[in-house]
PDB file of C-alpha atoms in Angstrom:
ATOM      1  CA  SER A   1      72.092 -97.994-115.187  1.00 82.00           C
ATOM      2  CA  GLN A   2      72.312 -97.210-111.476  1.00 89.00           C
ATOM      3  CA  THR A   3      71.333 -93.667-110.256  1.00 94.00           C
ATOM      4  CA  ILE A   4      71.668 -92.112-106.901  1.00 97.00           C
ATOM      5  CA  HIS A   5      69.350 -89.274-105.953  1.00 97.00           C
ATOM      6  CA  GLN A   6      70.155 -86.908-103.065  1.00 97.00           C
ATOM      7  CA  TRP A   7      68.143 -84.080-101.584  1.00 91.00           C
ATOM      8  CA  PRO A   8      68.251 -81.358-100.839  1.00 93.00           C
ATOM      9  CA  ALA A   9      71.027 -79.972-103.162  1.00 94.00           C
ATOM     10  CA  THR A  10      71.866 -77.201-100.681  1.00 96.00           C
ATOM     11  CA  LEU A  11      70.889 -76.713 -97.040  1.00 97.00           C
ATOM     12  CA  VAL A  12      71.630 -73.877 -94.551  1.00 97.00           C
ATOM     13  CA  GLN A  13      71.033 -74.806 -90.916  1.00 97.00           C
ATOM     14  CA  PRO A  14      71.721 -73.157 -87.626  1.00 98.00           C
ATOM     15  CA  VAL A  15      74.083 -74.651 -85.045  1.00 98.00           C
ATOM     16  CA  GLY A  16      72.178 -77.039 -82.794  1.00 97.00           C
ATOM     17  CA  SER A  17      69.420 -77.900 -85.262  1.00 98.00           C
ATOM     18  CA  PRO A  18      68.699 -81.457 -86.465  1.00 97.00           C
ATOM     19  CA  LEU A  19      69.684 -82.837 -89.858  1.00 97.00           C
ATOM     20  CA  SER A  20      68.235 -85.391 -92.208  1.00 96.00           C
ATOM     21  CA  LEU A  21      69.799 -86.071 -95.580  1.00 97.00           C
ATOM     22  CA  GLU A  22      68.200 -88.674 -97.792  1.00 96.00           C
ATOM     23  CA  CYS A  23      69.723 -90.863-100.511  1.00 97.00           C
ATOM     24  CA  THR A  24      67.842 -93.181-102.792  1.00 97.00           C
ATOM     25  CA  VAL A  25      69.026 -95.588-105.386  1.00 97.00           C
ATOM     26  CA  GLU A  26      67.502 -96.685-108.693  1.00 95.00           C
ATOM     27  CA  GLY A  27      68.561 -99.414-111.102  1.00 93.00           C
ATOM     28  CA  THR A  28      70.028-101.922-108.760  1.00 91.00           C
ATOM     29  CA  SER A  29      69.159-104.024-105.773  1.00 89.00           C
ATOM     30  CA  ASN A  30      71.168-104.994-102.700  1.00 92.00           C
ATOM     31  CA  PRO A  31      73.848-102.345-103.199  1.00 95.00           C
ATOM     32  CA  ASN A  32      76.405-101.333-100.634  1.00 95.00           C
ATOM     33  CA  LEU A  33      75.764 -97.756 -99.715  1.00 97.00           C
ATOM     34  CA  TYR A  34      78.080 -95.013 -98.451  1.00 97.00           C
ATOM     35  CA  TRP A  35      78.072 -91.599 -96.972  1.00 97.00           C
ATOM     36  CA  TYR A  36      81.137 -89.440 -97.542  1.00 96.00           C
ATOM     37  CA  ARG A  37      81.914 -85.798 -96.508  1.00 95.00           C
ATOM     38  CA  GLN A  38      84.115 -83.582 -98.504  1.00 94.00           C
ATOM     39  CA  ALA A  39      85.561 -80.501 -97.112  1.00 86.00           C
ATOM     40  CA  ALA A  40      86.784 -77.521 -99.214  1.00 78.00           C
ATOM     41  CA  GLY A  41      86.587 -79.471-102.489  1.00 65.00           C
ATOM     42  CA  ARG A  42      89.290 -81.899-101.537  1.00 82.00           C
ATOM     43  CA  GLY A  43      89.523 -85.398-100.113  1.00 89.00           C
ATOM     44  CA  LEU A  44      86.639 -87.659 -99.262  1.00 93.00           C
ATOM     45  CA  GLN A  45      86.057 -88.752 -95.687  1.00 92.00           C
ATOM     46  CA  LEU A  46      84.101 -91.975 -95.316  1.00 94.00           C
ATOM     47  CA  LEU A  47      81.421 -91.507 -92.658  1.00 95.00           C
ATOM     48  CA  PHE A  48      79.228 -94.628 -92.848  1.00 96.00           C
ATOM     49  CA  TYR A  49      78.630 -97.578 -95.055  1.00 94.00           C
ATOM     50  CA  SER A  50      75.901-100.178 -95.176  1.00 95.00           C
ATOM     51  CA  VAL A  51      75.818-103.664 -96.722  1.00 94.00           C
ATOM     52  CA  GLY A  52      72.093-104.192 -96.120  1.00 95.00           C
ATOM     53  CA  ILE A  53      68.965-103.048 -94.439  1.00 96.00           C
ATOM     54  CA  GLY A  54      69.594-102.104 -90.852  1.00 95.00           C
ATOM     55  CA  GLN A  55      73.381-102.788 -91.182  1.00 96.00           C
ATOM     56  CA  ILE A  56      75.536 -99.735 -90.544  1.00 95.00           C
ATOM     57  CA  SER A  57      79.268 -99.413 -90.102  1.00 93.00           C
ATOM     58  CA  SER A  58      80.507 -96.263 -88.630  1.00 92.00           C
ATOM     59  CA  GLU A  59      83.968 -94.969 -89.630  1.00 89.00           C
ATOM     60  CA  VAL A  60      84.288 -91.772 -87.655  1.00 83.00           C
ATOM     61  CA  PRO A  61      82.925 -91.224 -84.190  1.00 67.00           C
ATOM     62  CA  GLN A  62      80.976 -87.975 -84.257  1.00 80.00           C
ATOM     63  CA  ASN A  63      77.495 -86.577 -83.788  1.00 89.00           C
ATOM     64  CA  LEU A  64      76.171 -87.977 -87.014  1.00 95.00           C
ATOM     65  CA  SER A  65      74.268 -91.219 -87.477  1.00 96.00           C
ATOM     66  CA  ALA A  66      73.019 -93.247 -90.419  1.00 97.00           C
ATOM     67  CA  SER A  67      70.142 -95.592 -91.124  1.00 97.00           C
ATOM     68  CA  ARG A  68      69.021 -97.841 -93.868  1.00 98.00           C
ATOM     69  CA  PRO A  69      65.312 -98.465 -93.421  1.00 97.00           C
ATOM     70  CA  GLN A  70      64.931 -99.930 -97.016  1.00 97.00           C
ATOM     71  CA  ASP A  71      67.186-101.619 -99.500  1.00 96.00           C
ATOM     72  CA  ARG A  72      67.493 -98.440-101.619  1.00 96.00           C
ATOM     73  CA  GLN A  73      67.305 -95.812 -99.020  1.00 97.00           C
ATOM     74  CA  PHE A  74      70.159 -94.437 -96.947  1.00 98.00           C
ATOM     75  CA  ILE A  75      69.660 -91.573 -94.494  1.00 97.00           C
ATOM     76  CA  LEU A  76      72.229 -89.407 -92.632  1.00 97.00           C
ATOM     77  CA  SER A  77      71.106 -87.699 -89.466  1.00 97.00           C
ATOM     78  CA  SER A  78      72.125 -85.524 -86.668  1.00 96.00           C
ATOM     79  CA  LYS A  79      70.232 -84.423 -83.538  1.00 96.00           C
ATOM     80  CA  LYS A  80      72.332 -81.274 -83.129  1.00 96.00           C
ATOM     81  CA  LEU A  81      74.482 -79.817 -85.826  1.00 96.00           C
ATOM     82  CA  LEU A  82      77.975 -78.366 -85.153  1.00 95.00           C
ATOM     83  CA  LEU A  83      79.742 -75.774 -87.222  1.00 95.00           C
ATOM     84  CA  SER A  84      82.310 -78.481 -88.072  1.00 93.00           C
ATOM     85  CA  ASP A  85      79.478 -80.444 -89.786  1.00 94.00           C
ATOM     86  CA  SER A  86      79.544 -78.038 -92.686  1.00 95.00           C
ATOM     87  CA  GLY A  87      80.694 -79.645 -96.044  1.00 95.00           C
ATOM     88  CA  PHE A  88      79.699 -81.351 -99.166  1.00 96.00           C
ATOM     89  CA  TYR A  89      77.921 -84.688 -98.465  1.00 97.00           C
ATOM     90  CA  LEU A  90      78.067 -87.427-101.050  1.00 97.00           C
ATOM     91  CA  CYS A  91      76.106 -90.643-101.185  1.00 98.00           C
ATOM     92  CA  ALA A  92      77.535 -93.584-103.238  1.00 97.00           C
ATOM     93  CA  GLY A  93      76.650 -97.102-104.054  1.00 96.00           C
ATOM     94  CA  THR A  94      78.327-100.203-105.416  1.00 93.00           C
ATOM     95  CA  GLN A  95      77.477-103.748-106.270  1.00 87.00           C
ATOM     96  CA  GLY A  96      79.866-106.646-106.481  1.00 84.00           C
ATOM     97  CA  ARG A  97      83.334-105.842-107.762  1.00 82.00           C
ATOM     98  CA  ASN A  98      82.189-102.833-109.572  1.00 87.00           C
ATOM     99  CA  GLU A  99      83.063 -99.197-109.143  1.00 92.00           C
ATOM    100  CA  GLN A 100      81.123 -96.828-106.891  1.00 94.00           C
ATOM    101  CA  PHE A 101      78.492 -94.552-108.408  1.00 96.00           C
ATOM    102  CA  PHE A 102      77.869 -91.282-106.816  1.00 97.00           C
ATOM    103  CA  GLY A 103      74.929 -88.954-106.279  1.00 97.00           C
ATOM    104  CA  PRO A 104      75.066 -85.198-107.048  1.00 96.00           C
ATOM    105  CA  GLY A 105      75.778 -84.247-103.417  1.00 96.00           C
ATOM    106  CA  THR A 106      74.316 -81.897-100.750  1.00 96.00           C
ATOM    107  CA  ARG A 107      76.093 -78.777 -99.744  1.00 96.00           C
ATOM    108  CA  LEU A 108      75.482 -78.204 -96.002  1.00 96.00           C
ATOM    109  CA  THR A 109      76.346 -74.881 -94.374  1.00 96.00           C
ATOM    110  CA  VAL A 110      75.993 -74.698 -90.612  1.00 97.00           C
ATOM    111  CA  LEU A 111      75.816 -71.132 -89.302  1.00 97.00           C
TER     112      LEU A 111
ATOM    113  CA  ALA B   1      97.360-100.620 -94.038  1.00 80.00           C
ATOM    114  CA  GLN B   2      95.398 -99.738 -97.174  1.00 86.00           C
ATOM    115  CA  SER B   3      96.035 -96.296 -98.591  1.00 92.00           C
ATOM    116  CA  VAL B   4      96.283 -94.314-101.771  1.00 96.00           C
ATOM    117  CA  ALA B   5      98.628 -91.406-102.395  1.00 97.00           C
ATOM    118  CA  GLN B   6      98.282 -88.688-105.044  1.00 97.00           C
ATOM    119  CA  PRO B   7     101.585 -86.884-104.641  1.00 96.00           C
ATOM    120  CA  GLU B   8     100.619 -83.788-106.627  1.00 96.00           C
ATOM    121  CA  ASP B   9      98.010 -81.302-105.330  1.00 96.00           C
ATOM    122  CA  GLN B  10      97.901 -79.649-108.688  1.00 97.00           C
ATOM    123  CA  VAL B  11      99.010 -80.398-112.217  1.00 98.00           C
ATOM    124  CA  ASN B  12      99.216 -77.701-114.853  1.00 98.00           C
ATOM    125  CA  VAL B  13      99.362 -78.565-118.598  1.00 98.00           C
ATOM    126  CA  ALA B  14      98.841 -76.682-121.860  1.00 98.00           C
ATOM    127  CA  GLU B  15      96.006 -77.683-124.105  1.00 98.00           C
ATOM    128  CA  GLY B  16      97.099 -80.248-126.663  1.00 98.00           C
ATOM    129  CA  ASN B  17      99.933 -81.601-124.493  1.00 98.00           C
ATOM    130  CA  PRO B  18      99.942 -84.960-122.875  1.00 98.00           C
ATOM    131  CA  LEU B  19      98.918 -85.138-119.186  1.00 98.00           C
ATOM    132  CA  THR B  20      99.777 -87.489-116.363  1.00 98.00           C
ATOM    133  CA  VAL B  21      98.112 -87.587-112.938  1.00 98.00           C
ATOM    134  CA  LYS B  22      99.962 -89.808-110.468  1.00 98.00           C
ATOM    135  CA  CYS B  23      98.646 -92.410-108.088  1.00 98.00           C
ATOM    136  CA  THR B  24     100.332 -94.986-105.915  1.00 98.00           C
ATOM    137  CA  TYR B  25      98.593 -97.422-103.607  1.00 96.00           C
ATOM    138  CA  SER B  26      99.172 -99.905-100.768  1.00 94.00           C
ATOM    139  CA  VAL B  27      96.920-102.934-100.124  1.00 90.00           C
ATOM    140  CA  SER B  28      97.421-106.358 -98.624  1.00 87.00           C
ATOM    141  CA  GLY B  29      95.730-108.295-101.374  1.00 86.00           C
ATOM    142  CA  ASN B  30      94.976-107.794-105.102  1.00 88.00           C
ATOM    143  CA  PRO B  31      94.137-104.195-105.777  1.00 91.00           C
ATOM    144  CA  TYR B  32      91.005-102.991-107.550  1.00 94.00           C
ATOM    145  CA  LEU B  33      91.882 -99.568-108.855  1.00 96.00           C
ATOM    146  CA  PHE B  34      89.603 -96.720-110.014  1.00 97.00           C
ATOM    147  CA  TRP B  35      89.847 -93.249-111.283  1.00 98.00           C
ATOM    148  CA  TYR B  36      87.104 -90.644-110.887  1.00 98.00           C
ATOM    149  CA  VAL B  37      86.761 -87.068-112.015  1.00 97.00           C
ATOM    150  CA  GLN B  38      84.801 -84.302-110.113  1.00 96.00           C
ATOM    151  CA  TYR B  39      83.610 -80.970-111.440  1.00 95.00           C
ATOM    152  CA  PRO B  40      82.781 -78.134-109.004  1.00 91.00           C
ATOM    153  CA  ASN B  41      79.761 -78.839-106.816  1.00 88.00           C
ATOM    154  CA  ARG B  42      79.152 -82.115-108.507  1.00 92.00           C
ATOM    155  CA  GLY B  43      79.342 -85.765-107.496  1.00 94.00           C
ATOM    156  CA  LEU B  44      82.241 -87.989-108.663  1.00 96.00           C
ATOM    157  CA  GLN B  45      82.110 -89.424-112.153  1.00 96.00           C
ATOM    158  CA  PHE B  46      83.693 -92.796-112.921  1.00 96.00           C
ATOM    159  CA  LEU B  47      86.487 -92.706-115.541  1.00 97.00           C
ATOM    160  CA  LEU B  48      88.015 -96.167-115.544  1.00 97.00           C
ATOM    161  CA  LYS B  49      89.115 -99.220-113.514  1.00 96.00           C
ATOM    162  CA  TYR B  50      91.572-101.994-113.347  1.00 95.00           C
ATOM    163  CA  ILE B  51      90.547-105.296-111.809  1.00 92.00           C
ATOM    164  CA  THR B  52      92.488-107.919-113.781  1.00 89.00           C
ATOM    165  CA  GLY B  53      93.863-108.435-117.305  1.00 89.00           C
ATOM    166  CA  ASP B  54      95.649-106.022-119.456  1.00 92.00           C
ATOM    167  CA  ASN B  55      97.727-103.465-117.482  1.00 94.00           C
ATOM    168  CA  LEU B  56      96.662-100.568-119.849  1.00 96.00           C
ATOM    169  CA  VAL B  57      93.076 -99.614-119.253  1.00 97.00           C
ATOM    170  CA  LYS B  58      91.164 -97.349-121.427  1.00 97.00           C
ATOM    171  CA  GLY B  59      88.277 -95.281-120.127  1.00 96.00           C
ATOM    172  CA  SER B  60      85.950 -92.394-120.718  1.00 94.00           C
ATOM    173  CA  TYR B  61      86.839 -89.114-122.534  1.00 94.00           C
ATOM    174  CA  GLY B  62      90.090 -90.517-123.968  1.00 96.00           C
ATOM    175  CA  PHE B  63      91.695 -91.188-120.552  1.00 98.00           C
ATOM    176  CA  GLU B  64      93.802 -94.322-119.871  1.00 98.00           C
ATOM    177  CA  ALA B  65      95.764 -95.652-116.974  1.00 98.00           C
ATOM    178  CA  GLU B  66      98.526 -98.152-116.604  1.00 96.00           C
ATOM    179  CA  PHE B  67      98.676-100.605-113.739  1.00 96.00           C
ATOM    180  CA  ASN B  68     102.271-101.204-112.530  1.00 96.00           C
ATOM    181  CA  LYS B  69     102.379-103.875-109.890  1.00 94.00           C
ATOM    182  CA  SER B  70     106.027-103.542-109.121  1.00 95.00           C
ATOM    183  CA  GLN B  71     105.779 -99.865-108.566  1.00 96.00           C
ATOM    184  CA  THR B  72     102.275-100.114-107.018  1.00 96.00           C
ATOM    185  CA  SER B  73     101.160 -97.275-109.251  1.00 97.00           C
ATOM    186  CA  PHE B  74      98.104 -96.507-111.382  1.00 98.00           C
ATOM    187  CA  HIS B  75      98.809 -93.215-113.225  1.00 98.00           C
ATOM    188  CA  LEU B  76      96.092 -91.588-115.235  1.00 98.00           C
ATOM    189  CA  LYS B  77      97.117 -90.291-118.689  1.00 98.00           C
ATOM    190  CA  LYS B  78      95.685 -88.638-121.763  1.00 98.00           C
ATOM    191  CA  PRO B  79      97.653 -88.049-124.964  1.00 97.00           C
ATOM    192  CA  SER B  80      96.231 -84.511-125.644  1.00 98.00           C
ATOM    193  CA  ALA B  81      94.668 -82.480-122.907  1.00 98.00           C
ATOM    194  CA  LEU B  82      91.507 -80.327-123.350  1.00 98.00           C
ATOM    195  CA  VAL B  83      90.543 -77.200-121.449  1.00 97.00           C
ATOM    196  CA  SER B  84      87.377 -79.082-120.504  1.00 96.00           C
ATOM    197  CA  ASP B  85      89.512 -81.741-118.727  1.00 97.00           C
ATOM    198  CA  SER B  86      90.166 -79.195-115.940  1.00 97.00           C
ATOM    199  CA  ALA B  87      88.679 -80.703-112.847  1.00 97.00           C
ATOM    200  CA  LEU B  88      89.571 -82.580-109.602  1.00 97.00           C
ATOM    201  CA  TYR B  89      90.745 -86.162-110.081  1.00 98.00           C
ATOM    202  CA  PHE B  90      90.612 -88.920-107.581  1.00 98.00           C
ATOM    203  CA  CYS B  91      92.266 -92.335-107.455  1.00 97.00           C
ATOM    204  CA  ALA B  92      90.743 -95.078-105.343  1.00 96.00           C
ATOM    205  CA  VAL B  93      91.471 -98.690-104.408  1.00 94.00           C
ATOM    206  CA  ARG B  94      89.612-101.654-102.980  1.00 92.00           C
ATOM    207  CA  ASP B  95      91.546-104.327-101.197  1.00 85.00           C
ATOM    208  CA  GLY B  96      90.878-107.781-102.607  1.00 77.00           C
ATOM    209  CA  ARG B  97      91.954-109.428 -99.373  1.00 77.00           C
ATOM    210  CA  GLY B  98      90.959-106.927 -96.702  1.00 73.00           C
ATOM    211  CA  ASN B  99      87.594-105.268 -95.994  1.00 79.00           C
ATOM    212  CA  PHE B 100      86.284-105.392 -99.626  1.00 83.00           C
ATOM    213  CA  ASN B 101      83.426-103.181 -98.770  1.00 85.00           C
ATOM    214  CA  LYS B 102      85.642-100.108 -98.293  1.00 90.00           C
ATOM    215  CA  PHE B 103      87.068 -97.802-100.952  1.00 93.00           C
ATOM    216  CA  TYR B 104      90.280 -95.814-100.140  1.00 93.00           C
ATOM    217  CA  PHE B 105      90.509 -92.561-101.888  1.00 95.00           C
ATOM    218  CA  GLY B 106      93.531 -90.300-102.529  1.00 96.00           C
ATOM    219  CA  SER B 107      93.426 -86.704-101.538  1.00 95.00           C
ATOM    220  CA  GLY B 108      92.694 -85.548-105.126  1.00 96.00           C
ATOM    221  CA  THR B 109      94.717 -83.752-107.778  1.00 97.00           C
ATOM    222  CA  LYS B 110      93.508 -80.562-109.392  1.00 97.00           C
ATOM    223  CA  LEU B 111      94.223 -80.566-113.125  1.00 98.00           C
ATOM    224  CA  ASN B 112      94.502 -77.175-114.804  1.00 98.00           C
ATOM    225  CA  VAL B 113      94.538 -77.185-118.631  1.00 98.00           C
ATOM    226  CA  LYS B 114      95.436 -73.817-120.041  1.00 97.00           C
ATOM    227  CA  PRO B 115      94.524 -72.766-123.548  1.00 95.00           C
TER     228      PRO B 115
END
């Protein structure tokens, strides 16, 4: 079965510092991969998705970026964090017509 | 435009009673519909899906959902609620005609099951 790993589980960063969140996938190949942000335990905001290596679609213009250097690796980055970047970041994957499977998430607090 | 609506922010039900969490959707093509559950500080867990076939779909933990094309609804149900069902529930849709790569999520419904 497919599994998504995310790390770290929690992160506290100062405003203006860089960010790198990593997501890796096991148990499938050529998945579509997604980064979501969830604020205050409510709705999911789609940030980026990728249908293949080096292919990134951005949904929300902001100071975040994403990269997919390998088929099963998806990275979320920022050069300078803002207070508004705080939230719960979820990586998800899917293949074909199937449902998405989610990672455990990273809780980011920007101070 | 594609969208999902979960009209209730919160649903309260007593343990042992039936529960319903509502979801309506809007897509241009055939809908692929999903329900997920989220416990605090965890990722989303898949419960069930409708792609084609029987309108009544059965999923994990005794949950089921009924696809109603005329009402564009996909309500989540369970005959007898458990306290452990208390969590945040999300409905999601993929558009069979539009950008199939994207999932559209509702805003979530918090289910509270009281003993």
